[in-house]
Coordinates of C-alpha atoms in Angstrom, one line a residue:
M1096 CA 191.6 -234.1 -21.6
T1097 CA 196.1 -233.6 -22.7
D1098 CA 194.3 -234.1 -25.7
S1099 CA 191.5 -236.1 -24.2
A1100 CA 189.5 -239.0 -25.6
A1101 CA 187.4 -236.4 -27.2
N1102 CA 189.9 -236.4 -30.0
R1103 CA 188.6 -239.8 -31.0
I1104 CA 185.6 -238.2 -32.6
Q1105 CA 187.5 -235.6 -34.6
R1106 CA 190.6 -236.9 -34.8
F1107 CA 210.3 -219.8 -5.3
A1108 CA 209.8 -217.4 -5.2
L1109 CA 211.6 -214.1 -5.8
V1110 CA 209.1 -211.3 -5.8
L1111 CA 205.4 -211.9 -5.0
P1112 CA 202.7 -209.4 -6.1
S1113 CA 201.1 -207.0 -3.6
H1114 CA 197.4 -207.3 -3.5
P1115 CA 195.0 -206.5 -0.7
M1116 CA 193.4 -209.9 -0.9
F1117 CA 196.6 -211.9 -1.2
P1118 CA 199.1 -211.1 1.5
V1119 CA 202.6 -212.4 0.7
E1120 CA 203.3 -214.0 4.0
G1121 CA 202.4 -217.7 4.0
L1122 CA 200.7 -217.4 0.6
F1123 CA 197.2 -217.2 2.1
F1124 CA 194.7 -215.9 -0.3
R1125 CA 191.6 -214.8 1.5
N1126 CA 188.1 -215.4 0.1
S1127 CA 189.3 -216.7 -3.2
S1128 CA 189.9 -219.9 -5.1
L1129 CA 191.1 -221.7 -8.1
R1130 CA 190.9 -223.1 -5.2
T1131 CA 193.1 -221.7 -2.5
A1132 CA 193.7 -225.0 -0.8
H1133 CA 194.7 -226.6 -4.1
F1134 CA 197.0 -223.8 -5.1
E1135 CA 198.8 -223.8 -1.7
Q1136 CA 199.2 -227.5 -1.4
L1137 CA 200.0 -228.3 -5.0
Q1138 CA 202.2 -225.2 -5.5
P1139 CA 202.3 -225.4 -9.3
I1140 CA 205.5 -224.7 -11.0
C1141 CA 206.1 -222.8 -14.2
P1142 CA 206.0 -225.2 -17.2
V1143 CA 208.3 -222.9 -19.2
C1144 CA 211.0 -222.9 -16.5
A1145 CA 210.5 -226.7 -16.1
D1146 CA 212.2 -227.2 -19.5
P1147 CA 214.8 -230.1 -19.0
T1148 CA 217.6 -227.7 -19.9
N1149 CA 216.9 -225.7 -16.7
Q1150 CA 218.1 -226.9 -13.3
F1151 CA 215.5 -225.2 -11.1
E1152 CA 211.8 -225.1 -10.4
A1153 CA 210.0 -221.7 -10.3
R1154 CA 206.7 -221.5 -8.4
L1155 CA 203.7 -219.7 -9.8
C1156 CA 201.9 -217.0 -7.8
I1157 CA 198.6 -215.3 -8.2
E1158 CA 199.4 -212.0 -9.8
S1159 CA 195.9 -210.5 -10.1
V1160 CA 192.2 -211.3 -9.8
G1161 CA 189.8 -209.9 -12.3
A1162 CA 186.5 -211.6 -11.2
E1163 CA 185.4 -213.8 -8.4
S1164 CA 182.2 -215.7 -7.7
D1165 CA 181.4 -217.6 -4.5
Q1166 CA 185.0 -218.4 -3.4
H1167 CA 186.2 -219.1 -6.9
I1168 CA 188.6 -217.0 -9.0
V1169 CA 186.7 -216.8 -12.3
E1170 CA 189.3 -214.5 -14.0
G1171 CA 192.8 -213.7 -13.1
I1172 CA 196.5 -214.2 -13.9
L1173 CA 199.1 -216.5 -12.5
R1174 CA 202.8 -215.5 -12.9
C1175 CA 206.1 -217.3 -12.8
T1176 CA 208.1 -215.9 -9.8
H1177 CA 211.5 -216.4 -11.5
S1178 CA 213.0 -213.0 -12.5
T1179 CA 214.3 -214.3 -15.8
C1180 CA 211.0 -215.8 -16.8
L1181 CA 207.9 -214.0 -15.4
S1182 CA 205.7 -215.9 -17.8
E1183 CA 202.0 -215.3 -17.3
F1184 CA 199.1 -217.8 -17.4
P1185 CA 195.5 -216.7 -17.5
I1186 CA 192.6 -218.0 -15.4
I1187 CA 189.5 -218.0 -17.6
D1188 CA 186.0 -219.2 -16.6
G1189 CA 187.5 -220.4 -13.3
I1190 CA 190.1 -222.6 -15.2
P1191 CA 193.8 -221.8 -14.9
I1192 CA 195.6 -222.5 -18.2
I1193 CA 199.1 -223.6 -17.2
H1194 CA 200.6 -224.7 -20.6
P1195 CA 204.2 -224.4 -21.7
Q1196 CA 203.2 -223.2 -25.2
L1197 CA 200.5 -220.8 -24.0
R1198 CA 200.4 -218.8 -27.3
T1199 CA 199.8 -221.9 -29.4
Y1200 CA 197.3 -223.3 -26.9
V1201 CA 195.2 -220.0 -26.9
T1202 CA 195.4 -219.7 -30.7
D1203 CA 194.3 -223.3 -31.1
N1204 CA 191.5 -223.0 -28.5
F1205 CA 190.4 -219.5 -29.2
F1206 CA 187.0 -220.6 -30.4
H1207 CA 186.3 -222.5 -27.1
I1208 CA 187.7 -219.7 -24.9
H1209 CA 185.8 -216.9 -26.6
A1210 CA 182.6 -218.8 -27.2
R1211 CA 179.5 -217.3 -25.7
Q1212 CA 177.8 -219.1 -22.8
D1213 CA 174.7 -216.9 -22.6
L1214 CA 172.8 -217.9 -25.7
T1215 CA 169.4 -219.7 -25.5
A1216 CA 169.0 -223.2 -26.9
V1217 CA 166.9 -221.9 -29.8
T1218 CA 169.6 -219.3 -30.9
E1219 CA 172.3 -221.9 -30.5
S1220 CA 170.3 -224.3 -32.7
I1221 CA 170.0 -221.7 -35.4
L1222 CA 173.8 -221.1 -35.3
G1223 CA 174.4 -224.8 -35.5
D1224 CA 172.2 -225.1 -38.6
C1225 CA 174.1 -222.2 -40.2
C1226 CA 177.6 -223.5 -39.4
S1227 CA 176.6 -227.0 -40.5
Q1228 CA 178.4 -230.3 -40.1
G1229 CA 182.2 -230.3 -39.4
S1230 CA 182.3 -226.7 -38.2
P1231 CA 184.1 -226.0 -34.8
L1232 CA 180.7 -225.5 -33.3
D1233 CA 179.4 -228.8 -34.6
V1234 CA 182.5 -230.7 -33.5
T1235 CA 182.4 -229.1 -30.0
R1236 CA 178.7 -229.9 -29.5
Q1237 CA 179.3 -233.5 -30.6
H1238 CA 182.2 -233.9 -28.1
L1239 CA 180.1 -232.4 -25.2
S1240 CA 177.1 -234.4 -26.0
C1241 CA 179.0 -237.7 -26.1
Y1242 CA 181.1 -237.2 -23.0
A1243 CA 178.7 -235.2 -20.8
W1244 CA 176.0 -237.8 -21.4
D1245 CA 178.2 -240.6 -20.3
H1246 CA 179.5 -238.6 -17.3
Y1247 CA 176.2 -237.2 -16.0
A1248 CA 173.0 -238.4 -17.7
D1249 CA 172.4 -240.8 -14.8
R1250 CA 171.8 -237.7 -12.7
D1251 CA 169.3 -236.2 -15.2
S1252 CA 165.7 -236.9 -14.3
A1253 CA 164.6 -235.9 -17.8
E1254 CA 166.9 -238.4 -19.5
V1255 CA 164.9 -240.6 -22.0
D1256 CA 165.6 -244.2 -22.8
T1257 CA 166.3 -244.4 -26.5
N1258 CA 166.6 -248.2 -26.5
L1259 CA 170.2 -248.1 -27.5
G1260 CA 171.0 -250.8 -25.0
I1261 CA 173.6 -248.8 -23.0
L1262 CA 173.4 -246.8 -19.8
P1263 CA 175.3 -243.6 -18.9
G1264 CA 178.1 -243.8 -16.5
S1265 CA 180.4 -246.1 -18.5
V1266 CA 183.5 -244.1 -17.7
S1267 CA 182.7 -244.2 -13.9
R1268 CA 182.2 -247.9 -14.0
L1269 CA 185.5 -248.2 -15.8
L1270 CA 187.2 -246.2 -13.2
H1271 CA 185.8 -248.2 -10.3
Q1272 CA 186.6 -251.4 -12.0
G1273 CA 190.2 -250.3 -12.2
L1274 CA 190.4 -249.0 -8.7
Q1275 CA 189.3 -252.4 -7.2
A1276 CA 192.9 -253.6 -7.6
D1277 CA 194.2 -250.6 -5.5
A1278 CA 191.6 -249.2 -3.1
S1279 CA 194.0 -246.9 -1.2
L1280 CA 193.2 -243.3 -2.1
D1281 CA 194.5 -241.6 1.0
N1282 CA 198.2 -241.2 0.3
G1283 CA 198.3 -237.5 -0.5
P1284 CA 196.6 -235.4 -3.2
L1285 CA 195.1 -237.2 -6.2
L1286 CA 195.5 -236.2 -9.9
D1287 CA 192.9 -237.1 -12.5
I1288 CA 194.5 -236.8 -15.9
G1289 CA 192.2 -236.4 -18.8
C1290 CA 189.2 -235.6 -16.6
G1291 CA 187.1 -234.3 -19.4
V1292 CA 183.8 -232.9 -18.1
G1293 CA 184.7 -234.0 -14.6
R1294 CA 182.7 -237.0 -13.4
T1295 CA 185.8 -239.2 -12.7
T1296 CA 187.3 -236.4 -10.6
F1297 CA 184.1 -236.1 -8.5
E1298 CA 184.0 -239.9 -8.1
L1299 CA 187.6 -239.9 -6.8
A1300 CA 186.8 -237.1 -4.3
S1301 CA 183.8 -239.0 -3.0
Q1302 CA 186.2 -241.8 -1.8
T1303 CA 188.9 -239.8 0.0
Q1304 CA 189.5 -236.8 2.2
E1305 CA 192.4 -235.7 0.1
L1306 CA 192.5 -232.9 -2.5
V1307 CA 191.7 -234.0 -6.0
L1308 CA 192.7 -232.1 -9.1
G1309 CA 191.3 -232.9 -12.6
I1310 CA 193.3 -231.7 -15.5
D1311 CA 192.6 -231.7 -19.2
I1312 CA 193.5 -229.8 -22.4
H1313 CA 190.0 -229.7 -23.9
F1314 CA 188.8 -226.3 -22.7
A1315 CA 185.1 -226.7 -23.6
M1316 CA 184.9 -229.8 -21.5
L1317 CA 186.7 -228.1 -18.6
Q1318 CA 184.1 -225.4 -18.8
V1319 CA 181.4 -228.0 -18.2
A1320 CA 183.3 -229.4 -15.3
A1321 CA 184.1 -226.0 -13.8
L1322 CA 180.5 -224.8 -14.0
A1323 CA 179.3 -228.0 -12.3
L1324 CA 181.9 -227.4 -9.6
R1325 CA 181.1 -223.7 -9.1
T1326 CA 177.3 -223.9 -9.3
G1327 CA 176.3 -227.5 -9.0
V1328 CA 174.7 -227.3 -12.5
V1329 CA 175.5 -229.5 -15.5
R1330 CA 174.7 -227.9 -18.8
Y1331 CA 175.4 -229.5 -22.2
P1332 CA 173.9 -230.0 -25.7
R1333 CA 172.4 -233.5 -26.0
R1334 CA 172.5 -234.7 -29.6
R1335 CA 169.5 -236.4 -31.0
V1336 CA 170.6 -236.8 -34.6
G1337 CA 172.5 -234.8 -37.2
L1338 CA 172.5 -231.1 -36.1
V1339 CA 169.5 -231.6 -33.8
Y1340 CA 170.3 -231.0 -30.1
D1341 CA 168.4 -230.6 -26.8
R1342 CA 169.8 -228.3 -24.1
R1343 CA 170.2 -230.3 -20.9
E1344 CA 170.5 -228.5 -17.6
F1345 CA 170.2 -230.1 -14.2
Q1346 CA 171.6 -230.1 -10.6
I1347 CA 174.2 -232.5 -9.5
E1348 CA 175.8 -233.1 -6.1
F1349 CA 178.7 -235.4 -5.0
P1350 CA 180.4 -235.9 -1.7
N1351 CA 183.4 -233.7 -1.0
M1352 CA 183.0 -231.4 -4.1
D1353 CA 184.9 -228.8 -2.1
Q1354 CA 188.0 -230.9 -2.4
V1355 CA 188.0 -230.7 -6.3
D1356 CA 189.4 -228.3 -8.8
F1357 CA 189.9 -228.3 -12.6
W1358 CA 193.0 -226.9 -14.4
A1359 CA 194.0 -226.9 -18.1
C1360 CA 197.5 -228.5 -18.3
D1361 CA 199.6 -230.4 -20.8
V1362 CA 200.0 -234.0 -19.5
T1363 CA 203.4 -234.3 -21.1
A1364 CA 204.7 -231.3 -19.2
L1365 CA 202.8 -231.5 -15.8
P1366 CA 203.4 -228.3 -13.9
F1367 CA 204.1 -229.9 -10.5
S1368 CA 207.1 -230.8 -8.5
S1369 CA 208.4 -234.4 -8.5
G1370 CA 206.8 -236.9 -6.1
L1371 CA 203.7 -234.8 -5.3
F1372 CA 200.8 -237.1 -5.9
G1373 CA 199.9 -240.3 -4.1
Q1374 CA 197.4 -241.5 -6.6
C1375 CA 197.0 -240.7 -10.3
T1376 CA 194.4 -241.8 -12.8
A1377 CA 194.5 -241.4 -16.6
M1378 CA 191.5 -243.0 -18.2
N1379 CA 191.7 -243.1 -22.0
V1380 CA 194.5 -240.7 -22.3
L1381 CA 197.5 -242.7 -23.5
D1382 CA 196.4 -242.8 -27.1
S1383 CA 195.2 -239.2 -27.1
V1384 CA 198.5 -237.3 -26.6
A1385 CA 201.3 -236.3 -28.9
S1386 CA 203.8 -238.4 -27.1
P1387 CA 202.6 -241.3 -25.0
Y1388 CA 206.2 -242.0 -23.9
A1389 CA 206.6 -238.4 -22.6
F1390 CA 203.3 -238.7 -20.9
L1391 CA 204.3 -241.9 -19.0
N1392 CA 207.6 -240.3 -17.9
S1393 CA 205.8 -237.2 -16.8
L1394 CA 203.3 -239.3 -14.9
M1395 CA 206.1 -241.3 -13.2
R1396 CA 207.9 -238.0 -12.2
V1397 CA 204.9 -236.5 -10.3
M1398 CA 204.1 -239.7 -8.4
K1399 CA 205.2 -240.3 -4.8
L1400 CA 207.4 -243.2 -4.0
G1401 CA 205.0 -246.0 -3.2
G1402 CA 202.3 -244.1 -5.0
S1403 CA 199.9 -245.7 -7.4
A1404 CA 198.4 -245.0 -10.8
L1405 CA 195.6 -246.4 -12.9
I1406 CA 195.9 -245.9 -16.6
G1407 CA 193.5 -247.2 -19.2
S1408 CA 193.4 -247.1 -23.0
P1409 CA 191.6 -248.8 -25.9
Y1410 CA 194.6 -247.9 -28.1
D1411 CA 192.5 -246.1 -30.6
W1412 CA 195.4 -244.5 -32.4
T1413 CA 194.8 -241.6 -34.7
A1414 CA 197.7 -239.9 -36.6
S1415 CA 196.0 -236.5 -36.4
V1416 CA 196.4 -236.7 -32.6
T1417 CA 199.5 -238.9 -32.1
P1418 CA 202.1 -239.1 -34.9
V1419 CA 202.5 -242.7 -36.1
E1420 CA 206.1 -242.7 -35.0
A1421 CA 205.0 -242.1 -31.4
W1422 CA 202.3 -244.8 -31.3
L1423 CA 203.0 -247.7 -28.9
G1424 CA 202.1 -250.5 -31.2
G1425 CA 199.3 -250.1 -33.8
H1426 CA 201.8 -250.5 -36.6
S1427 CA 204.7 -252.7 -37.8
Q1428 CA 202.8 -255.9 -37.6
R1429 CA 205.8 -257.7 -39.0
G1430 CA 207.9 -256.9 -35.9
P1431 CA 208.4 -259.0 -32.7
Q1432 CA 205.3 -257.5 -31.0
R1433 CA 203.2 -257.9 -34.2
G1434 CA 201.8 -254.4 -33.7
E1435 CA 200.1 -255.2 -30.4
S1436 CA 199.8 -252.1 -28.3
S1437 CA 199.2 -253.9 -25.0
V1438 CA 202.4 -255.9 -25.5
H1439 CA 204.4 -252.8 -26.2
V1440 CA 203.0 -250.9 -23.2
R1441 CA 203.5 -253.9 -20.9
Q1442 CA 207.1 -254.1 -21.9
L1443 CA 207.7 -250.4 -21.4
L1444 CA 206.4 -250.7 -17.9
T1445 CA 208.3 -253.9 -17.0
P1446 CA 212.0 -253.5 -15.9
G1447 CA 214.4 -255.2 -18.2
M1448 CA 211.9 -255.9 -20.9
H1449 CA 212.5 -252.8 -23.1
S1450 CA 215.6 -250.7 -23.7
H1451 CA 213.5 -247.6 -22.9
A1452 CA 211.4 -249.0 -20.1
I1453 CA 210.1 -246.3 -17.7
A1454 CA 212.4 -246.4 -14.7
G1455 CA 210.7 -246.8 -11.3
L1456 CA 207.2 -248.0 -12.5
E1457 CA 206.0 -251.5 -12.1
I1458 CA 202.7 -253.2 -13.0
V1459 CA 200.8 -254.5 -10.0
G1460 CA 197.6 -255.5 -11.8
E1461 CA 195.8 -255.3 -15.1
L1462 CA 192.7 -256.1 -16.9
E1463 CA 193.1 -256.7 -20.6
K1464 CA 189.5 -255.9 -21.8
A1465 CA 187.2 -253.6 -19.8
P1466 CA 184.1 -252.3 -21.6
W1467 CA 183.6 -248.6 -22.3
T1468 CA 180.7 -247.5 -24.4
L1469 CA 179.8 -244.0 -25.6
R1470 CA 176.6 -242.6 -27.0
L1471 CA 176.9 -240.6 -30.2
H1472 CA 173.3 -239.9 -30.9
D1473 CA 169.8 -241.5 -30.5
R1474 CA 170.7 -244.2 -33.0
S1475 CA 174.4 -244.7 -32.6
T1476 CA 176.9 -245.9 -30.0
M1477 CA 180.7 -246.5 -30.0
S1478 CA 182.1 -249.4 -27.9
Y1479 CA 185.7 -250.0 -26.8
Q1480 CA 187.6 -252.6 -24.9
V1481 CA 190.0 -250.8 -22.6
H1482 CA 193.3 -252.1 -21.3
L1483 CA 193.4 -251.2 -17.6
I1484 CA 196.8 -251.2 -15.8
N1485 CA 197.5 -250.6 -12.1
L1486 CA 201.0 -249.2 -11.5
R1487 CA 203.2 -248.5 -8.5
K1488 CA 206.2 -246.3 -8.2
N1489 CA 208.9 -248.3 -6.5
G1490 CA 211.9 -246.0 -6.8
K1491 CA 214.1 -248.6 -8.3
L1492 CA 216.2 -247.8 -11.4
N1493 CA 216.0 -250.2 -14.4

């Protein structure tokens, strides 16, 4: 997820390649996908060339395919088509990684990218005991347990009621509660920012005939989402307590899953042309990125004129994720906003209310406190009150 809400727990073209499966003319890539329709319609641009100092957009092309499975490119390489750049971006486990600082991203996520997926639950539990609390394996398993349970446990026939007083699907209910104020999802492709393990992306696709793209920065979560998309199987470690986990694996199906894809992207440097998406959602992302202000500007840029967006945040600021200087509220309680994040964000999104207000965006609806509850383990939950805001891009300058 960007850094997704998972961080709360831890705190064109010049030359196209020749390939027998990918004829140059028309950019039609037969019998393949990350998905073909998404790649052709969204036409991702190089995030390196998209640096503000450059005055051009360079398209990405599929340079090579290393492995395919049932109409999905599982491994491959995307390449920038600009002759002075030619940056390459890998496709791993069906997930294209389109990040402006690829070397840093791969270094930071090497554990997730290189982690084995073929171990039995018993072997994984032994490794978990050996690595102990706070290890990369332990942190990853906690993240996956927390978010995959919320996203999918309502589809798990083996799910056991642990009398915690909460039901899975909190994030889906949060999404639908926010979308009630703007029910139009048929204005071009949809972008689900901070999609995590993918349920919100599938929910959006079930309500539209448009293409839906889920993006996140948390590779392990995207692996869960991509596996569900490719095979219809959700698999994750469900935490009971401490280092004790149960492997959960079950079938899921949602309407229009063929309209969905998942990519790894930096939400502050979205690799898309301006004005591309008719609807954007960003649930619990604003307080989980290095620069919330850059994120809001990036979001505004990729929205169509007249397009809408739903953003939601509990403002659970953490300095290890977002530098204090970049927080929108959450500090300086002696100032005019008294440290209130909702006031600060509202002013940034209201023309004339802030010297750095986001030009072109206006608030068309909001809900100050919407419940979002996560399960940590059999005896613990974490509850938030999320500020939901519906936005529209009006094209006016402040």
